[in-house]
Amino acid sequence: MKTLLPILAFAALGLTGCATSVNTVQRANPQATPSYVADQRVVTDTTLARKLSTVSVSEAKVSGNLLKIQVTLENRSTKPQAFTYKFDWIADDGMELSGPTGGWKQIQLEGREVRAISAIATNPRAVDFRLKVRENN
Amino acid sequence: MKSTRFTLLALTAASAAFLTGCATQNNAKYVDSQGPNTIVSLNSINIQDWNTAADKLVASLLASGVLERAPELPAVMAISRIRNNTQQQVDTDSLTKKIRIALNQTGKVVTTTTMGPDGRVEDAMAADAGAMGAFMAGQKQVTKLPYYTLSGKLLEDRVSVGSTKQVTYTFQLSLTTVKDGLALWEGEELITKQGQRSSVGW
């Protein structure tokens, strides 16, 4: 019995770990028609790339002339993971634009969760973007 | 002989790295104010909290599209009272200034600095100079009245279980049209932090 207890506890721990992943239900034929952006990806952290994948990148104009970018991310692990991300905005002349609120932000994704992060460029001159993602320490 | 030299080199490099690591931890250094290596504390609203709240509230306001409804752009906005109902002594400009700068960058809103809640103006000299200029010219002072006012509230909720503490800061804002007193847009952002003690980095 004494030897059985640690095994049972270990199994319970394992099951709890599995239970953190997210099940989802959605419309079989989505009605939304997002404007997808062809993206270029630069991977410098392969561990992060294994844990987090970019599902899609889409864009829209809000408030008339401001660029909004939405990036859908998926936590490929079955455990909750925390990441930090930052959007940089680039003007039509290639210059990076600065803003008062453009710092690193945190996102926590449950196991296998798919979630979108988005940002709006506060400067109407922004035409391009760069999203940086890093794993939390 | 070669392998001994290699081992010695590796050991020296490892010790140097270790010592450098210790040195950077103890000594003061500059960190990016908007970066992920700032201090996270449970007993105060940190700079990253102000940044995140302002960023999300501005995004919500812009996405709502209400700023397009003003009869003339840029619309004039006055900062009304932002109530601080937290236990912290904070300057609410930490939030409102970021929002003002971001909205100003959009070209859709400008903020008046010569009008404030309870007659307290941000730029008293500009208000006085405007009044004096109008008086000297024998005219009535024409102050641009705000089309919008921005008001809000900061709230705090603290709970703990054992030695784990949790604090939630709530940032609430309302954008009201002066002519009818209706809140055209309302936004709320919650930031929750949990842990046993403050830490460096996220």
Short mmCIF file of C-alpha atoms in Angstrom, two decimals:
data_model
loop_
_atom_site.label_atom_id
_atom_site.label_comp_id
_atom_site.label_asym_id
_atom_site.label_seq_id
_atom_site.Cartn_x
_atom_site.Cartn_y
_atom_site.Cartn_z
CA MET A 1 0.00 0.00 0.00
CA LYS A 2 2.84 2.35 0.95
CA THR A 3 4.47 1.92 -2.45
CA LEU A 4 1.14 2.39 -4.22
CA LEU A 5 0.53 5.85 -2.71
CA PRO A 6 3.40 7.70 -4.44
CA ILE A 7 2.44 6.08 -7.75
CA LEU A 8 -1.19 7.20 -7.35
CA ALA A 9 -0.09 10.73 -6.40
CA PHE A 10 2.19 10.86 -9.44
CA ALA A 11 -0.63 9.66 -11.71
CA ALA A 12 -2.97 12.28 -10.24
CA LEU A 13 -0.38 14.96 -10.90
CA GLY A 14 -0.03 13.76 -14.47
CA LEU A 15 -3.79 13.82 -15.01
CA THR A 16 -4.04 17.33 -13.54
CA GLY A 17 -1.37 18.46 -15.98
CA CYS A 18 -3.38 17.11 -18.93
CA ALA A 19 -6.55 18.76 -17.70
CA THR A 20 -5.13 22.27 -18.21
CA SER A 21 -5.47 22.17 -21.99
CA VAL A 22 -8.44 23.95 -23.56
CA ASN A 23 -11.27 22.41 -25.56
CA THR A 24 -13.07 24.76 -27.96
CA VAL A 25 -16.22 24.86 -30.05
CA GLN A 26 -16.76 27.22 -32.95
CA ARG A 27 -18.84 27.67 -36.09
CA ALA A 28 -18.02 25.01 -38.68
CA ASN A 29 -18.07 27.54 -41.51
CA PRO A 30 -16.82 30.87 -40.17
CA GLN A 31 -18.66 33.92 -41.54
CA ALA A 32 -15.81 36.36 -40.90
CA THR A 33 -13.63 37.34 -43.85
CA PRO A 34 -10.37 38.57 -42.38
CA SER A 35 -7.84 40.42 -44.47
CA TYR A 36 -4.80 38.17 -44.03
CA VAL A 37 -1.28 39.52 -44.18
CA ALA A 38 1.50 37.54 -45.86
CA ASP A 39 4.09 37.34 -43.12
CA GLN A 40 7.81 36.72 -42.82
CA ARG A 41 9.03 34.91 -39.69
CA VAL A 42 12.44 35.06 -38.09
CA VAL A 43 13.09 32.37 -35.48
CA THR A 44 16.02 32.86 -33.11
CA ASP A 45 14.60 30.79 -30.24
CA THR A 46 13.68 27.32 -31.47
CA THR A 47 12.37 26.29 -28.04
CA LEU A 48 9.88 29.15 -28.15
CA ALA A 49 8.92 28.28 -31.74
CA ARG A 50 8.13 24.73 -30.63
CA LYS A 51 5.88 26.00 -27.80
CA LEU A 52 4.14 28.84 -29.61
CA SER A 53 2.99 28.92 -33.19
CA THR A 54 1.60 31.79 -35.24
CA VAL A 55 -1.69 30.69 -36.76
CA SER A 56 -2.48 33.80 -38.80
CA VAL A 57 -1.87 37.52 -39.17
CA SER A 58 -4.65 39.85 -40.28
CA GLU A 59 -5.07 43.60 -40.64
CA ALA A 60 -7.83 46.20 -40.58
CA LYS A 61 -8.22 49.97 -40.51
CA VAL A 62 -9.87 51.43 -37.43
CA SER A 63 -11.04 54.95 -36.65
CA GLY A 64 -10.69 55.78 -40.32
CA ASN A 65 -6.96 55.63 -40.95
CA LEU A 66 -5.23 53.70 -38.18
CA LEU A 67 -3.65 50.32 -38.83
CA LYS A 68 -4.77 47.46 -36.64
CA ILE A 69 -2.88 44.16 -36.66
CA GLN A 70 -4.16 40.96 -35.13
CA VAL A 71 -1.94 37.92 -34.70
CA THR A 72 -3.49 34.61 -33.71
CA LEU A 73 -1.21 32.48 -31.57
CA GLU A 74 -1.45 28.89 -30.40
CA ASN A 75 0.17 27.39 -27.34
CA ARG A 76 1.35 24.04 -28.69
CA SER A 77 2.11 22.71 -25.25
CA THR A 78 -0.55 21.18 -23.01
CA LYS A 79 0.62 23.31 -20.09
CA PRO A 80 -0.12 27.00 -19.50
CA GLN A 81 2.66 29.22 -20.86
CA ALA A 82 3.38 32.91 -20.38
CA PHE A 83 4.90 35.03 -23.11
CA THR A 84 5.69 38.69 -23.61
CA TYR A 85 5.19 40.49 -26.88
CA LYS A 86 5.68 43.89 -28.40
CA PHE A 87 4.47 45.57 -31.57
CA ASP A 88 6.73 48.01 -33.40
CA TRP A 89 5.22 50.32 -36.01
CA ILE A 90 6.98 51.46 -39.16
CA ALA A 91 6.09 54.53 -41.25
CA ASP A 92 5.91 54.61 -45.05
CA ASP A 93 9.45 56.02 -45.15
CA GLY A 94 10.78 53.01 -43.21
CA MET A 95 11.26 54.90 -39.95
CA GLU A 96 10.17 53.24 -36.75
CA LEU A 97 7.45 55.16 -34.93
CA SER A 98 7.45 55.55 -31.18
CA GLY A 99 4.45 55.87 -28.92
CA PRO A 100 3.76 56.29 -25.22
CA THR A 101 2.17 52.88 -24.80
CA GLY A 102 4.20 50.64 -27.09
CA GLY A 103 6.01 48.56 -24.48
CA TRP A 104 6.19 44.82 -23.88
CA LYS A 105 2.94 43.20 -22.85
CA GLN A 106 2.27 39.86 -21.24
CA ILE A 107 -0.01 37.09 -22.42
CA GLN A 108 -0.74 33.82 -20.68
CA LEU A 109 -2.10 30.98 -22.79
CA GLU A 110 -3.68 27.87 -21.37
CA GLY A 111 -2.63 24.49 -22.77
CA ARG A 112 -3.36 24.27 -26.52
CA GLU A 113 -5.22 27.56 -26.35
CA VAL A 114 -5.57 29.67 -29.48
CA ARG A 115 -5.88 33.38 -28.83
CA ALA A 116 -5.43 36.56 -30.80
CA ILE A 117 -3.30 39.49 -29.71
CA SER A 118 -3.84 42.82 -31.40
CA ALA A 119 -2.59 46.36 -31.44
CA ILE A 120 -3.57 49.62 -33.08
CA ALA A 121 -0.98 52.06 -34.38
CA THR A 122 -1.76 55.43 -32.87
CA ASN A 123 0.11 57.17 -35.67
CA PRO A 124 -1.74 57.28 -39.03
CA ARG A 125 1.65 57.16 -40.80
CA ALA A 126 2.16 53.51 -39.74
CA VAL A 127 2.01 51.15 -42.70
CA ASP A 128 4.07 48.19 -41.48
CA PHE A 129 4.58 46.39 -38.22
CA ARG A 130 6.96 44.03 -36.46
CA LEU A 131 5.79 41.70 -33.70
CA LYS A 132 8.38 40.45 -31.22
CA VAL A 133 7.57 37.54 -28.93
CA ARG A 134 9.70 36.11 -26.14
CA GLU A 135 9.24 33.47 -23.53
CA ASN A 136 8.87 34.62 -19.94
CA ASN A 137 11.86 33.92 -17.74
CA MET B 1 48.22 18.52 -22.33
CA LYS B 2 45.82 19.97 -24.87
CA SER B 3 42.79 18.71 -22.98
CA THR B 4 44.09 20.13 -19.67
CA ARG B 5 44.53 23.57 -21.29
CA PHE B 6 41.02 23.34 -22.72
CA THR B 7 39.54 22.39 -19.34
CA LEU B 8 41.39 25.26 -17.69
CA LEU B 9 40.10 27.71 -20.29
CA ALA B 10 36.53 26.48 -19.91
CA LEU B 11 36.75 26.75 -16.12
CA THR B 12 38.11 30.31 -16.33
CA ALA B 13 35.33 31.31 -18.76
CA ALA B 14 32.67 29.76 -16.53
CA SER B 15 34.02 31.55 -13.43
CA ALA B 16 34.14 34.85 -15.32
CA ALA B 17 30.56 34.39 -16.49
CA PHE B 18 29.48 33.52 -12.95
CA LEU B 19 31.22 36.55 -11.48
CA THR B 20 29.80 38.87 -14.16
CA GLY B 21 26.34 37.50 -13.47
CA CYS B 22 26.71 38.25 -9.77
CA ALA B 23 27.99 41.74 -10.51
CA THR B 24 25.03 42.67 -12.72
CA GLN B 25 22.56 41.42 -10.14
CA ASN B 26 23.92 43.53 -7.31
CA ASN B 27 24.78 46.77 -9.04
CA ALA B 28 22.36 49.38 -10.27
CA LYS B 29 21.85 49.32 -14.03
CA TYR B 30 19.59 50.89 -16.62
CA VAL B 31 16.67 48.85 -17.89
CA ASP B 32 14.20 49.64 -20.65
CA SER B 33 11.21 51.41 -19.01
CA GLN B 34 8.91 49.63 -21.45
CA GLY B 35 10.87 46.37 -21.37
CA PRO B 36 10.16 43.02 -19.72
CA ASN B 37 12.88 43.35 -17.03
CA THR B 38 11.23 45.96 -14.83
CA ILE B 39 10.30 45.16 -11.22
CA VAL B 40 6.90 43.60 -10.55
CA SER B 41 5.54 44.42 -7.10
CA LEU B 42 2.35 43.47 -5.33
CA ASN B 43 1.99 46.65 -3.32
CA SER B 44 1.95 49.27 -6.05
CA ILE B 45 0.91 50.04 -9.61
CA ASN B 46 4.09 49.53 -11.63
CA ILE B 47 5.05 51.36 -14.81
CA GLN B 48 4.19 48.33 -16.93
CA ASP B 49 0.69 48.35 -15.38
CA TRP B 50 0.14 51.99 -16.41
CA ASN B 51 1.50 51.18 -19.88
CA THR B 52 -0.69 48.13 -20.37
CA ALA B 53 -3.83 49.84 -19.05
CA ALA B 54 -3.30 52.95 -21.20
CA ASP B 55 -2.51 50.87 -24.30
CA LYS B 56 -5.61 48.69 -23.98
CA LEU B 57 -7.92 51.58 -23.14
CA VAL B 58 -6.65 53.62 -26.10
CA ALA B 59 -7.08 50.60 -28.39
CA SER B 60 -10.64 50.12 -27.11
CA LEU B 61 -11.47 53.80 -27.65
CA LEU B 62 -10.03 53.88 -31.16
CA ALA B 63 -11.68 50.60 -32.16
CA SER B 64 -15.07 51.91 -30.98
CA GLY B 65 -15.03 54.53 -33.74
CA VAL B 66 -16.71 57.19 -31.59
CA LEU B 67 -13.96 59.75 -32.19
CA GLU B 68 -15.07 59.96 -35.82
CA ARG B 69 -18.45 61.32 -34.75
CA ALA B 70 -17.17 64.72 -33.57
CA PRO B 71 -18.34 67.53 -35.87
CA GLU B 72 -14.79 68.80 -36.32
CA LEU B 73 -11.45 67.03 -36.02
CA PRO B 74 -9.36 67.21 -33.98
CA ALA B 75 -12.01 67.36 -31.27
CA VAL B 76 -11.18 69.20 -28.06
CA MET B 77 -11.04 67.04 -24.94
CA ALA B 78 -10.75 68.15 -21.31
CA ILE B 79 -9.48 65.88 -18.56
CA SER B 80 -12.05 65.64 -15.82
CA ARG B 81 -11.61 64.02 -12.44
CA ILE B 82 -9.92 60.62 -12.25
CA ARG B 83 -10.77 59.29 -8.80
CA ASN B 84 -8.12 57.27 -7.02
CA ASN B 85 -9.88 54.72 -4.84
CA THR B 86 -6.77 52.59 -4.35
CA GLN B 87 -4.66 52.45 -1.19
CA GLN B 88 -1.76 53.90 -3.17
CA GLN B 89 -0.77 57.52 -3.47
CA VAL B 90 -0.61 57.77 -7.26
CA ASP B 91 -0.57 60.54 -9.80
CA THR B 92 -3.35 59.77 -12.24
CA ASP B 93 -1.39 61.58 -14.95
CA SER B 94 0.60 58.32 -15.18
CA LEU B 95 -2.46 57.02 -17.01
CA THR B 96 -4.06 60.07 -18.57
CA LYS B 97 -0.88 61.57 -20.03
CA LYS B 98 -0.16 58.37 -21.98
CA ILE B 99 -3.73 58.37 -23.29
CA ARG B 100 -3.51 62.05 -24.20
CA ILE B 101 -0.24 61.56 -26.10
CA ALA B 102 -1.61 58.53 -27.96
CA LEU B 103 -4.86 60.30 -28.91
CA ASN B 104 -2.95 63.41 -29.92
CA GLN B 105 -0.78 61.25 -32.22
CA THR B 106 -3.90 60.00 -33.98
CA GLY B 107 -4.76 63.58 -34.99
CA LYS B 108 -8.36 63.08 -33.84
CA VAL B 109 -8.19 64.68 -30.40
CA VAL B 110 -6.39 67.61 -28.78
CA THR B 111 -6.46 68.24 -25.05
CA THR B 112 -7.21 71.61 -23.50
CA THR B 113 -4.82 72.58 -20.71
CA THR B 114 -6.72 75.70 -19.66
CA MET B 115 -9.75 73.94 -18.27
CA GLY B 116 -9.94 71.41 -15.46
CA PRO B 117 -12.20 70.00 -12.72
CA ASP B 118 -13.12 72.48 -9.93
CA GLY B 119 -11.47 75.31 -11.87
CA ARG B 120 -8.01 73.78 -11.44
CA VAL B 121 -6.31 74.29 -14.76
CA GLU B 122 -3.19 72.47 -15.86
CA ASP B 123 -1.58 75.50 -17.48
CA ALA B 124 -2.59 78.55 -15.42
CA MET B 125 -0.22 80.82 -17.32
CA ALA B 126 -1.84 79.99 -20.66
CA ALA B 127 -5.28 80.68 -19.16
CA ASP B 128 -4.13 84.00 -17.65
CA ALA B 129 -2.28 85.07 -20.80
CA GLY B 130 -5.36 84.30 -22.90
CA ALA B 131 -7.56 86.39 -20.59
CA MET B 132 -5.02 89.20 -20.49
CA GLY B 133 -4.63 89.22 -24.30
CA ALA B 134 -8.39 89.42 -24.78
CA PHE B 135 -8.67 92.20 -22.15
CA MET B 136 -5.93 94.29 -23.78
CA ALA B 137 -7.57 93.90 -27.17
CA GLY B 138 -10.90 94.94 -25.64
CA GLN B 139 -12.48 91.66 -26.61
CA LYS B 140 -14.19 88.86 -24.78
CA GLN B 141 -11.94 85.88 -24.29
CA VAL B 142 -12.86 83.11 -26.67
CA THR B 143 -11.94 79.83 -25.00
CA LYS B 144 -12.36 76.75 -27.10
CA LEU B 145 -14.86 74.67 -25.20
CA PRO B 146 -14.24 70.93 -25.00
CA TYR B 147 -16.37 68.59 -27.05
CA TYR B 148 -15.38 65.63 -24.87
CA THR B 149 -14.40 65.13 -21.25
CA LEU B 150 -12.47 62.15 -19.97
CA SER B 151 -13.25 60.96 -16.47
CA GLY B 152 -12.49 57.77 -14.59
CA LYS B 153 -11.69 55.83 -11.49
CA LEU B 154 -8.89 53.58 -10.20
CA LEU B 155 -9.88 50.68 -7.97
CA GLU B 156 -7.95 48.11 -6.00
CA ASP B 157 -8.90 44.65 -4.78
CA ARG B 158 -6.66 42.63 -2.48
CA VAL B 159 -7.05 39.02 -1.41
CA SER B 160 -4.67 36.43 -0.04
CA VAL B 161 -4.57 32.72 0.62
CA GLY B 162 -1.83 31.64 3.01
CA SER B 163 1.30 33.47 1.96
CA THR B 164 0.10 34.04 -1.63
CA LYS B 165 -1.19 37.54 -2.22
CA GLN B 166 -3.26 38.76 -5.13
CA VAL B 167 -3.94 42.34 -6.11
CA THR B 168 -6.20 43.55 -8.92
CA TYR B 169 -6.06 47.12 -10.14
CA THR B 170 -9.06 48.28 -12.17
CA PHE B 171 -8.74 51.24 -14.51
CA GLN B 172 -12.10 52.70 -15.59
CA LEU B 173 -12.55 55.54 -18.06
CA SER B 174 -15.54 57.29 -19.63
CA LEU B 175 -15.56 59.66 -22.58
CA THR B 176 -18.51 62.04 -22.28
CA THR B 177 -19.89 64.43 -24.89
CA VAL B 178 -20.26 67.82 -23.21
CA LYS B 179 -23.32 68.95 -25.17
CA ASP B 180 -25.59 66.14 -23.93
CA GLY B 181 -23.66 64.62 -21.03
CA LEU B 182 -23.77 61.14 -22.49
CA ALA B 183 -20.89 58.70 -22.09
CA LEU B 184 -20.11 57.79 -25.71
CA TRP B 185 -17.45 55.31 -24.76
CA GLU B 186 -16.58 53.49 -21.55
CA GLY B 187 -13.61 51.28 -20.99
CA GLU B 188 -12.36 49.09 -18.19
CA GLU B 189 -9.04 47.34 -17.84
CA LEU B 190 -8.11 44.93 -15.06
CA ILE B 191 -4.57 44.01 -14.11
CA THR B 192 -4.06 41.18 -11.65
CA LYS B 193 -0.80 40.24 -9.99
CA GLN B 194 -0.25 37.23 -7.76
CA GLY B 195 2.70 36.03 -5.74
CA GLN B 196 4.48 36.05 -2.42
CA ARG B 197 6.97 38.83 -3.00
CA SER B 198 8.08 41.36 -5.60
CA SER B 199 10.32 40.20 -8.43
CA VAL B 200 12.48 41.49 -11.24
CA GLY B 201 11.20 40.72 -14.74
CA TRP B 202 7.91 39.26 -15.84
#
